[in-house]
Short mmCIF file of C-alpha atoms in Angstrom, two decimals:
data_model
loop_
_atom_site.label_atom_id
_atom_site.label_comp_id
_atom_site.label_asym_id
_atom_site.label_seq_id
_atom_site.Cartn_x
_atom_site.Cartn_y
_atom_site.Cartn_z
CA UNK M 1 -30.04 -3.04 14.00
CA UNK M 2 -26.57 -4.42 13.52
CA UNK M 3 -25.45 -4.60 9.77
CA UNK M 4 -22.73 -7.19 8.96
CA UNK M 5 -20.38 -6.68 6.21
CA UNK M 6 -18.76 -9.77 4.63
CA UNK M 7 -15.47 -10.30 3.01
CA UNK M 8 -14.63 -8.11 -0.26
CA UNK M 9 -13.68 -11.63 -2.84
CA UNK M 10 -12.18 -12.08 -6.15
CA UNK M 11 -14.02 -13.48 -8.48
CA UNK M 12 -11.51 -13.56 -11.31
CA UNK M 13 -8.18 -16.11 -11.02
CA UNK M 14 -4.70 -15.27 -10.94
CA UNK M 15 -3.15 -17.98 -12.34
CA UNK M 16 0.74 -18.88 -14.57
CA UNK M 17 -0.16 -17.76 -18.11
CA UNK M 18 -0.20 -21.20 -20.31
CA UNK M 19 0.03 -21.74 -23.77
CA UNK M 20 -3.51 -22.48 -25.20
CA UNK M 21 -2.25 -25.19 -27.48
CA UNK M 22 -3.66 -26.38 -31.02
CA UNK M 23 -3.55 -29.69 -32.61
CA UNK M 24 -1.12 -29.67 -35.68
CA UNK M 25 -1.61 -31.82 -38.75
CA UNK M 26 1.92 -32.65 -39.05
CA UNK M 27 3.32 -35.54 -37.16
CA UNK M 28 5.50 -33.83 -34.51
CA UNK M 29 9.45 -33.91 -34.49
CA UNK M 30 11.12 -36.46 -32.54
CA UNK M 31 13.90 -34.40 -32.09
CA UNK M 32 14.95 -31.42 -29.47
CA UNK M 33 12.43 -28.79 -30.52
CA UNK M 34 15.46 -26.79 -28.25
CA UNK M 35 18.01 -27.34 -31.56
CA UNK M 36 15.42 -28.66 -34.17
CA UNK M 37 12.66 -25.89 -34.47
CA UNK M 38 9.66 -26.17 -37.00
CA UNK M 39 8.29 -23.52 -38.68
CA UNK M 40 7.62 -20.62 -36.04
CA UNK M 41 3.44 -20.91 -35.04
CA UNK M 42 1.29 -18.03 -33.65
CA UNK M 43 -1.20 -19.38 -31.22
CA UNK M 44 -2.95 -17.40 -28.85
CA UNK M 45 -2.53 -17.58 -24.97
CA UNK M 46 -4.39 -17.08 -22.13
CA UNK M 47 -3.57 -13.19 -20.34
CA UNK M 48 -1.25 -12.89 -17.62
CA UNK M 49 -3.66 -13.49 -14.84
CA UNK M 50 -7.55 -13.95 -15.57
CA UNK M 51 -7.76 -10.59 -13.96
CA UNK M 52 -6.77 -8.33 -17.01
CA UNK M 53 -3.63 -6.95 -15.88
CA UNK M 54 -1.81 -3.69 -16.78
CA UNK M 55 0.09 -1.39 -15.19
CA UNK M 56 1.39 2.07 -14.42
CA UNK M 57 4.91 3.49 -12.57
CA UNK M 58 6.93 4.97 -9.82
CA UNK M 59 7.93 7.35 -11.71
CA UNK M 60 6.31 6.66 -15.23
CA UNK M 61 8.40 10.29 -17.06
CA UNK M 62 11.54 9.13 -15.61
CA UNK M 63 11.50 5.24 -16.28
CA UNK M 64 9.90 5.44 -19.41
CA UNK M 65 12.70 7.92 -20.51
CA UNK M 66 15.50 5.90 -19.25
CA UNK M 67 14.14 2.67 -21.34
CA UNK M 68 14.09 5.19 -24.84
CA UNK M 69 17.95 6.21 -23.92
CA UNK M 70 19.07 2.11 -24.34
CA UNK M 71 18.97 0.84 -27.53
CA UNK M 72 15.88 -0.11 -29.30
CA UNK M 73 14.31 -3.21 -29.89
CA UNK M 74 14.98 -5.01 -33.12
CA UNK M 75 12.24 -5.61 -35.64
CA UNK M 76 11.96 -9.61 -36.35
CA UNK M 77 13.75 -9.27 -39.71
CA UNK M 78 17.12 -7.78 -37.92
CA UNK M 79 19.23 -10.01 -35.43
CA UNK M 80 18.49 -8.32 -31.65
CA UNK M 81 21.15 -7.27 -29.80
CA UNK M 82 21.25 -8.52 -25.97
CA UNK M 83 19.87 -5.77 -23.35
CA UNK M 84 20.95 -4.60 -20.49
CA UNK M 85 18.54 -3.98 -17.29
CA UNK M 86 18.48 -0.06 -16.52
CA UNK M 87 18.90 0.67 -13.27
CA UNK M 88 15.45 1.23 -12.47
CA UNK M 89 14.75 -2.20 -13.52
CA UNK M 90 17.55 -3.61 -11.29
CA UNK M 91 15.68 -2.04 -8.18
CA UNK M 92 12.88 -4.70 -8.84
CA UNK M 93 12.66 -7.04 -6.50
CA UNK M 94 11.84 -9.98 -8.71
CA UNK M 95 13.22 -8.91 -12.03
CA UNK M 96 16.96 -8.44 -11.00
CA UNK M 97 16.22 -11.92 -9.37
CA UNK M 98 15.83 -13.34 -12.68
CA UNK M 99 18.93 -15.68 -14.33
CA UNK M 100 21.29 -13.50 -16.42
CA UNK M 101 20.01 -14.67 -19.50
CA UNK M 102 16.76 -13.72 -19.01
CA UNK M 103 17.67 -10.41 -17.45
CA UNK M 104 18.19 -9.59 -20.73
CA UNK M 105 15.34 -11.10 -22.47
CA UNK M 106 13.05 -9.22 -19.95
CA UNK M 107 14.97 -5.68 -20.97
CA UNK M 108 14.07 -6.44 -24.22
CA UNK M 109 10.49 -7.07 -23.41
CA UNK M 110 10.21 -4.08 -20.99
CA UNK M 111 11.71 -1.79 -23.66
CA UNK M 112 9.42 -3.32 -26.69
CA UNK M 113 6.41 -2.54 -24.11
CA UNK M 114 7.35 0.85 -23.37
CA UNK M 115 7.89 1.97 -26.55
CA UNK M 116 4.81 0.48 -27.98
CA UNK M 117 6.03 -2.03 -30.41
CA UNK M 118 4.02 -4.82 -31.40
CA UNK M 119 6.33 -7.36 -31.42
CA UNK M 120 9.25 -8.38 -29.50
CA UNK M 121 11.91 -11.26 -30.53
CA UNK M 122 14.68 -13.14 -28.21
CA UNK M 123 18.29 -13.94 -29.58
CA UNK M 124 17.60 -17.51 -28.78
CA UNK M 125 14.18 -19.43 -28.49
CA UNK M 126 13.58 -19.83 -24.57
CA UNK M 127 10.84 -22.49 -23.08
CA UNK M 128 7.32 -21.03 -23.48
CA UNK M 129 7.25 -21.41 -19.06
CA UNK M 130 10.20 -18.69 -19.02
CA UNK M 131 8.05 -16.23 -21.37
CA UNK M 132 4.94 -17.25 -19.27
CA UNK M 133 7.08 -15.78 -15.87
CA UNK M 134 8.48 -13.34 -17.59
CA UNK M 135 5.11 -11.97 -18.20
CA UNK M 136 3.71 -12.42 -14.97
CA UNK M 137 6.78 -10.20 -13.90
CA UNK M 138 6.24 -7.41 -16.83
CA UNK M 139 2.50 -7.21 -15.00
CA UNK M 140 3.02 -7.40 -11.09
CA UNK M 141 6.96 -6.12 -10.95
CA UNK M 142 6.65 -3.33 -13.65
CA UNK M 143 3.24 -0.98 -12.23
CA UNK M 144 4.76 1.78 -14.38
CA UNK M 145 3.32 -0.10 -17.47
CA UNK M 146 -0.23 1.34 -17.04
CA UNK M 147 -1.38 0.63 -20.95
CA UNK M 148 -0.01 -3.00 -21.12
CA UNK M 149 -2.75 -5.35 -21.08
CA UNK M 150 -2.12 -8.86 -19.56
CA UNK M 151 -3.35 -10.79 -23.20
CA UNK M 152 -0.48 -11.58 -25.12
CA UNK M 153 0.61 -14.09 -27.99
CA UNK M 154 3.61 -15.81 -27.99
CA UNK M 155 5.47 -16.74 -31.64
CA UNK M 156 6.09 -20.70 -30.78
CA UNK M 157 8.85 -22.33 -32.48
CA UNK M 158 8.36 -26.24 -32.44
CA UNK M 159 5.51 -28.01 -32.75
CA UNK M 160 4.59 -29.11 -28.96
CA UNK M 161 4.42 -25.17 -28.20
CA UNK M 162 7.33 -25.79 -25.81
CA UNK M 163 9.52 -22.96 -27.08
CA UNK M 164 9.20 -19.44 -28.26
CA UNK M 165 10.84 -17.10 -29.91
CA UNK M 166 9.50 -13.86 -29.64
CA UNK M 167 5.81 -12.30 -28.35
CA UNK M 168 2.96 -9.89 -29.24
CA UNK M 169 1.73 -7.14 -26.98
CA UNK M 170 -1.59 -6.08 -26.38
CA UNK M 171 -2.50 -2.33 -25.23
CA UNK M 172 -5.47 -1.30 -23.51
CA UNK M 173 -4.45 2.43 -23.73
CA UNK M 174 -3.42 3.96 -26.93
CA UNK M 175 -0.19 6.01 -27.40
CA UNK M 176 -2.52 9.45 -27.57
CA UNK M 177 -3.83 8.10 -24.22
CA UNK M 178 -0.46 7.84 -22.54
CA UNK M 179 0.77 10.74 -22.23
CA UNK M 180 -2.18 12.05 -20.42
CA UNK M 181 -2.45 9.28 -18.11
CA UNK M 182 1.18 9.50 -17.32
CA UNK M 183 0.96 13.44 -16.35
CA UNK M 184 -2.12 12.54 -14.01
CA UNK M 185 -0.10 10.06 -12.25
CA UNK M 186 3.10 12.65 -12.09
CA UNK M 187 1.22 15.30 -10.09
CA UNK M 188 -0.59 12.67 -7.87
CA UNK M 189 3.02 11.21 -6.61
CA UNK M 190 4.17 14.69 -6.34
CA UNK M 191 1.09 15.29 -4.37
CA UNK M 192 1.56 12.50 -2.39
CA UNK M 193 5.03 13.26 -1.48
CA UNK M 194 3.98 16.41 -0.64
CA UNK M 195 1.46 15.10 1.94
CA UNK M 196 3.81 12.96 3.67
CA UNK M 197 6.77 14.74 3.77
CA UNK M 198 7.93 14.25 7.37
CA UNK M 199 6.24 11.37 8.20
CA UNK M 200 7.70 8.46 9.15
CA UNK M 201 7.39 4.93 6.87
CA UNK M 202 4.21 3.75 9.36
CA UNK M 203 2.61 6.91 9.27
CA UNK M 204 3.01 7.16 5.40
CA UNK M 205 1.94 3.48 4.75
CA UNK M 206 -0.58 4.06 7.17
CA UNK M 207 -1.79 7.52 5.16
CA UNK M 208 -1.64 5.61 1.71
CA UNK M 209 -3.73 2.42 3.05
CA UNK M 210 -6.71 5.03 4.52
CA UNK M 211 -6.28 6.70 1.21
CA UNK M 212 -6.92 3.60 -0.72
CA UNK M 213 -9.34 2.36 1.44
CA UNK M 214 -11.44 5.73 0.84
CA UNK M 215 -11.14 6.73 -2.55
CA UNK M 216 -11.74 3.34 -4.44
CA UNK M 217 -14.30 1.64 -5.50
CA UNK M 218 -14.14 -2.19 -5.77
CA UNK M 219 -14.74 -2.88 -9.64
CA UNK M 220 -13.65 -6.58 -11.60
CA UNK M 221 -14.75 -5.05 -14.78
CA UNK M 222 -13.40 -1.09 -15.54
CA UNK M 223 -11.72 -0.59 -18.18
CA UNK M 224 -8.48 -0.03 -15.70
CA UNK M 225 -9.26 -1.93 -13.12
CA UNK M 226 -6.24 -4.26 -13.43
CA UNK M 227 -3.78 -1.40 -12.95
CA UNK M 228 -2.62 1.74 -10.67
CA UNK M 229 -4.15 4.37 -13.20
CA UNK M 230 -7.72 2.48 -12.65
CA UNK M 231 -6.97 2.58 -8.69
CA UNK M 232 -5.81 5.89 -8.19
CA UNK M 233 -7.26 8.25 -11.24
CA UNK M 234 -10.12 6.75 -12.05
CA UNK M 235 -10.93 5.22 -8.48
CA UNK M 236 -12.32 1.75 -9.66
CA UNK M 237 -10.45 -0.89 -9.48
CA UNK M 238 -9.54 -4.69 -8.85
CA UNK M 239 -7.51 -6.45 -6.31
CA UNK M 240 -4.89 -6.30 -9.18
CA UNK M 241 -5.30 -2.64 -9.44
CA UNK M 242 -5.47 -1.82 -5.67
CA UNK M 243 -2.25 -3.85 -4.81
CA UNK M 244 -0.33 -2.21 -7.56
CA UNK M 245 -1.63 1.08 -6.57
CA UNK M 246 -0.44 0.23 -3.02
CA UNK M 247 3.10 -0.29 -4.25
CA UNK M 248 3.52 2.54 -7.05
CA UNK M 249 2.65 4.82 -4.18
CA UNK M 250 5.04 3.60 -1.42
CA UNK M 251 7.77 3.68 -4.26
CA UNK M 252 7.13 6.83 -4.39
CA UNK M 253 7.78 7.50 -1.14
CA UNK M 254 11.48 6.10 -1.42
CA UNK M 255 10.40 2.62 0.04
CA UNK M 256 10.41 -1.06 -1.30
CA UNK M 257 7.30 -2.44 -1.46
CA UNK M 258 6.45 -5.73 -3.75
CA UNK M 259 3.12 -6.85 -5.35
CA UNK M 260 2.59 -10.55 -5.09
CA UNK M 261 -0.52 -12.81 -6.42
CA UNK M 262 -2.12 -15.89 -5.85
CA UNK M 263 -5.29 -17.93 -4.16
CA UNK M 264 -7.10 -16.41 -1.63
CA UNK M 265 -8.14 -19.63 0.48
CA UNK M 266 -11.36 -18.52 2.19
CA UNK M 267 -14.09 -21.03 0.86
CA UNK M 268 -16.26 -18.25 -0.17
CA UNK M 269 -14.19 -17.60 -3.29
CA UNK M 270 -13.74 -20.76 -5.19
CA UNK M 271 -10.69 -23.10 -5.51
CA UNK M 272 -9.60 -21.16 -8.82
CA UNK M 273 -10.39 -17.39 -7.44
CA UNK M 274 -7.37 -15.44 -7.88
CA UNK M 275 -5.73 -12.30 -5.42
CA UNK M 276 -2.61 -9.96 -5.30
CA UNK M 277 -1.81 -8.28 -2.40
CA UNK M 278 1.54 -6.57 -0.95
CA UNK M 279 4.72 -7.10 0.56
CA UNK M 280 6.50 -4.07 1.90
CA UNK M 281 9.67 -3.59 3.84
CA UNK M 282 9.12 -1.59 7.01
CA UNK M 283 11.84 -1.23 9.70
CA UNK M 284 14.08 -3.57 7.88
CA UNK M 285 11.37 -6.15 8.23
CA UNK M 286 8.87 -7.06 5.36
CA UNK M 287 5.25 -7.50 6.61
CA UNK M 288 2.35 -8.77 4.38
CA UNK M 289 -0.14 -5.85 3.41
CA UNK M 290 -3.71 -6.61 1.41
CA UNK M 291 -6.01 -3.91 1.60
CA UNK M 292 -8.49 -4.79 -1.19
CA UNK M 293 -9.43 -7.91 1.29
CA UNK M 294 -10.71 -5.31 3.62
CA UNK M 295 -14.30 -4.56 2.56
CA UNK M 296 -14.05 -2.36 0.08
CA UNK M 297 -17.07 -0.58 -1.22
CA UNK M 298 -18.58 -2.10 -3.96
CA UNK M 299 -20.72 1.16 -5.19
CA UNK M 300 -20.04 4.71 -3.89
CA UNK M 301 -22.82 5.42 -1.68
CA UNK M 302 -21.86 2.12 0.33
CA UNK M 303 -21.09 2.74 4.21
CA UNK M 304 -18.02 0.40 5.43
CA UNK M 305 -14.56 1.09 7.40
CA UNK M 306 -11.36 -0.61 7.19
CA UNK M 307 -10.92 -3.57 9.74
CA UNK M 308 -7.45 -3.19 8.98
CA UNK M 309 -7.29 -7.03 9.11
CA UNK M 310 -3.89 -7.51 6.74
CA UNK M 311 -2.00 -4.11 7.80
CA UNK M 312 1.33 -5.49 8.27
CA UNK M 313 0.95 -9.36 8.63
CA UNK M 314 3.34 -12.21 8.95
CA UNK M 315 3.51 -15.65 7.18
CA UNK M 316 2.00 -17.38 9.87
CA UNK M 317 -1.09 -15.43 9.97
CA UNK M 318 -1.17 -14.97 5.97
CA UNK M 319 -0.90 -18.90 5.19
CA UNK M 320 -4.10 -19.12 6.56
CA UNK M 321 -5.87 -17.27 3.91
CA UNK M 322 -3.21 -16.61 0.83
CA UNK M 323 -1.12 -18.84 -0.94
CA UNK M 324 1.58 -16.94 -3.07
CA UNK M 325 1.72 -17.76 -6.91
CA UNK M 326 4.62 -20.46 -7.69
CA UNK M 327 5.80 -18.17 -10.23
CA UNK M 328 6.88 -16.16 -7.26
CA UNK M 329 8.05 -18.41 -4.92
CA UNK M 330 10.17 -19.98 -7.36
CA UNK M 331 12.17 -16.68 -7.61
CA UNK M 332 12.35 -15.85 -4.15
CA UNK M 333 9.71 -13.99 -1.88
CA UNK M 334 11.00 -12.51 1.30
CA UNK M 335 10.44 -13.95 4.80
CA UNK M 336 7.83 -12.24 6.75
CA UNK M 337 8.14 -13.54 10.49
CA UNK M 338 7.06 -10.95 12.69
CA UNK M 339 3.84 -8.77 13.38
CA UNK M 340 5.85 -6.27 15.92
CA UNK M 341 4.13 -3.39 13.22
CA UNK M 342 1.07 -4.98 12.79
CA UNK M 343 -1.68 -2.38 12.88
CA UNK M 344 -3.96 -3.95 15.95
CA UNK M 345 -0.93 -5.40 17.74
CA UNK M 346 0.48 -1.51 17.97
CA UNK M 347 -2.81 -0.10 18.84
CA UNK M 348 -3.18 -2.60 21.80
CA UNK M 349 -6.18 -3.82 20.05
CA UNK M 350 -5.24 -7.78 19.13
CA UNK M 351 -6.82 -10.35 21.19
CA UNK M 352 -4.96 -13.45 21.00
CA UNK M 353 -7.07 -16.41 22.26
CA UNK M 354 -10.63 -16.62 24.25
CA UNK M 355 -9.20 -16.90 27.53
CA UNK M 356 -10.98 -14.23 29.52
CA UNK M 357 -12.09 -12.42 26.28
CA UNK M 358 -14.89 -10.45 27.64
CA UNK M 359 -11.86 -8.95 30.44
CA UNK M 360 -9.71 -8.23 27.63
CA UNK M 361 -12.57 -6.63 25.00
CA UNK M 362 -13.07 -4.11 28.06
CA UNK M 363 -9.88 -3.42 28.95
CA UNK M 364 -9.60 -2.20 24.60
CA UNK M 365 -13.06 -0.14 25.49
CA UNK M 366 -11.49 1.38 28.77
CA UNK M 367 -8.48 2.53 26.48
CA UNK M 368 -9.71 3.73 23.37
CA UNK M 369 -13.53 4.90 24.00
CA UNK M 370 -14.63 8.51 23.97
CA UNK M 371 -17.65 9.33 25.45
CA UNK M 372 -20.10 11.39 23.10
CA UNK M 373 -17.64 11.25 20.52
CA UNK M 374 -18.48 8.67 17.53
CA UNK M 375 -15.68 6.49 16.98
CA UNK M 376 -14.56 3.43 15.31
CA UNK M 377 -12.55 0.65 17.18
CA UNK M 378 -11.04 -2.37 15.36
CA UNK M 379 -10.10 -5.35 16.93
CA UNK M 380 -8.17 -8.84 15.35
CA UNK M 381 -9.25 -12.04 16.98
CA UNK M 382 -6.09 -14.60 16.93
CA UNK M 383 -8.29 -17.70 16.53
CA UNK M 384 -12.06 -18.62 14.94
CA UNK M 385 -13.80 -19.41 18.84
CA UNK M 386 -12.52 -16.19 20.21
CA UNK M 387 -13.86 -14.25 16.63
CA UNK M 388 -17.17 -16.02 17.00
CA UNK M 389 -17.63 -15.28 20.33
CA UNK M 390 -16.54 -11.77 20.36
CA UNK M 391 -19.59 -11.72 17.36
CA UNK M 392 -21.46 -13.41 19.31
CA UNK M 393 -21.37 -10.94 22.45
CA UNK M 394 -20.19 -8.03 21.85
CA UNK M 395 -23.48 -5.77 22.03
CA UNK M 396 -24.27 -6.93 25.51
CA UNK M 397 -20.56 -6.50 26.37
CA UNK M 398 -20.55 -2.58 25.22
CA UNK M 399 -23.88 -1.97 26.84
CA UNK M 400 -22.62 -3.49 30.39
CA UNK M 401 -19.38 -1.27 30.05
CA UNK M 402 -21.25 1.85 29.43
CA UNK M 403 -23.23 1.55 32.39
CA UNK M 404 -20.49 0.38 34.58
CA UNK M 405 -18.87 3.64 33.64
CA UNK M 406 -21.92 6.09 34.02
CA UNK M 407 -22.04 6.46 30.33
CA UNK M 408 -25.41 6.65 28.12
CA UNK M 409 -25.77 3.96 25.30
CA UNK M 410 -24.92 4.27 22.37
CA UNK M 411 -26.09 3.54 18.44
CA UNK M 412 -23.92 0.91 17.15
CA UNK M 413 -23.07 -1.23 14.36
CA UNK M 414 -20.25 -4.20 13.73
CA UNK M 415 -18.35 -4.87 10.27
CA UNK M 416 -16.62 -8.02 10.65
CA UNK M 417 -14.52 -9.96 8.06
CA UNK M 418 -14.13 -13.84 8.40
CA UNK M 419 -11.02 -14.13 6.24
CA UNK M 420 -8.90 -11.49 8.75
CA UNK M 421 -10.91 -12.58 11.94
CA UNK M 422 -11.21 -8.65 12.52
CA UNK M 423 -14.02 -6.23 13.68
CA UNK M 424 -15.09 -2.72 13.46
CA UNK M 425 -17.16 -1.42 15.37
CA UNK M 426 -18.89 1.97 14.48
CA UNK M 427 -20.10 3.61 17.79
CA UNK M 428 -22.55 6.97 17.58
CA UNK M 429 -23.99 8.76 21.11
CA UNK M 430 -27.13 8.76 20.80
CA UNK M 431 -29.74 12.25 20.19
#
């Protein structure tokens, strides 16, 4: 019998963090709440994404030390000094994107979060949509993080929650935990580096995407599951946790990789339904990467194979199914135009329309099939009729190829995924 795996989803939103406002008693201030500030107000907010985000780093020993070398953060009865950005935090795509002025209110939150502290406070109030990206930034730009938890409460400073002064953290490791978490993470990336010394940047992204792909468990609700610690120690894990995992480990392989969220748009996950996913940089070209939207396993003893349907996409194929966070594309996210290192177009093993799409499904078999061996061959369908008809044939197909070659039938199964339009099929000879 044919078994057919659907789409891995999201059922948790990544949304802008927003201010979860309450009424006040007072009539409110006519004037600018930017030069006439009531009383500072702690209300709570809503986390960083819906998915509970946290974090872990490229190199968490080095970073971490780095942050403790600048000065510390102020306590909120001492005026704060302005911070610099380290240099690690200037290689962060997003972060050194950020004005001037909030370069330096986001070293001072990146240093109050490494170091534990409680509370953080700015020089100068900032609007409470600036704290809200700078947040969002602190959880998708800053992996390293692993024990910040994406629930936070911001210290508002007028009374139509506009403004803020300062924030509280939330931790969802302790700082006994850390330590241990961070070592576990140090010998995995020296590990890793070890296994792909010599390889080039495909072959390691490649090696890091099967890796993924076979070690974790699809999980909205571990403890870790929002960050690379969950993904890569613990191997259960979120979207959130897999994408960051994805980009902690190609940092650690010396190359710039980004983790972006947002919608996914495929109608099976609900018009609120958040997703992160990856941008990386490969060949001086950045290609979209989302492995967690490639059928994951859901429970260990779960049979399924990547379709490899988002292995180095570009924005054409990608607006289809994602729409980036505005958060993000307000700072900048880089062009991704080309699929010359897309995974199926390399392997010969994209199909681009339906025009003569039984010829062209044979000419993949005539290249990649092995007789007796059992194999797995994944093909990408460019539109939805030449998807549905490939699912729609492709048993019949296989069977008239292996007799037209003099080769016995075989078992075999399909794994498709609507969202990529890709296949996999698993192919066994038969006893």
């Amino acid at each position: 019998a044919v078994t057919e795996s659907s789409a891995v989803t999201e059922s948790s939103a990544v949304t802008e963090s927003s201010a979860v406002t309450e009424s006040s008693a007072e009539e409110p201030s006519a004037s600018d709440p930017s030069e006439d500030v009531s009383e500072e107000s702690e209300k709570p907010v809503s986390d960083v994404s819906d998915e509970q985000s946290s974090a872990v780093s490229s190199e968490p020993s080095e970073e971490i030390s780095q942050i403790s070398d600048a000065s510390s953060v102020e306590s909120s009865d001492e005026e704060p000094q302005a911070q610099q950005l380290t240099e690690a935090l200037k290689k962060k795509y997003f972060v050194r994107r950020l004005s001037r002025s909030l370069q330096s209110d986001f070293a001072r939150l990146y240093q109050a979060a490494a170091a534990f502290e409680k509370d953080v406070r700015f020089m100068n109030t900032i609007k409470s949509e600036e704290l809200d990206e700078m947040m969002f930034l602190l959880n998708y730009d800053c992996p390293e993080l692993i024990h910040v938890s994406g629930d936070y409460m911001p210290y508002y400073s007028d009374n139509y929650c506009e403004y803020v002064s300062g924030v509280r953290f939330t931790y969802n490791m302790t700082e006994e935990q850390y330590p241990q978490a961070c070592e576990a993470l140090d010998s995995f990336a020296r590990e890793l580096t070890e296994k792909t010394k010599g390889m080039t940047a495909y072959e390691t992204e490649y090696y890091v995407y099967q890796l993924l792909f076979d070690t974790v468990i699809f999980d909205d609700y571990a403890t870790h599951a929002g960050s690379v610690y969950g993904a890569l120690i613990e191997h259960r894990a979120r979207c959130e946790g897999i994408s960051k995992a994805f980009a902690w480990c190609m940092q650690q392989c010396g190359m710039e990789c980004l983790t972006v969220a947002g919608t996914p748009l495929w109608e099976n996950t609900g018009a609120f339904a958040g997703h992160s996913w990856n941008i990386l940089l490969l060949e001086d070209t950045y290609y979209h990467v989302d492995v967690a939207a490639d059928n994951l396993r859901s429970f260990a003893a779960e049979k399924t194979y990547p379709l490899y349907g988002f292995l180095n996409a570009g924005d054409a194929r990608m607006e289809r199914t994602h729409r980036i966070n505005d958060i993000f594309l307000q700072i900048g996210v880089p062009s991704c135009p080309s699929e010359e290192m897309n995974y199926h177009v390399l392997m010969g093993q994209y199909i681009e329309n339906d025009t003569e799409l039984h010829e062209q499904f044979e000419t993949i078999l005539q290249h990649r099939y092995t007789n007796g061996e059992e194999q797995q061959l994944s093909v990408r369908l460019g539109t939805e009729a030449a998807y549905q008809d490939l699912l729609d044939n492709w048993e019949p197909w296989l069977a008239q190829f292996c007799e037209k070659e003099g080769y016995p039938l075989c078992d075999s199964t399909i794994y498709y995924n609507d969202v990529s339009l890709a296949v996999v099929i698993d192919m066994k000879p038969q006893p």
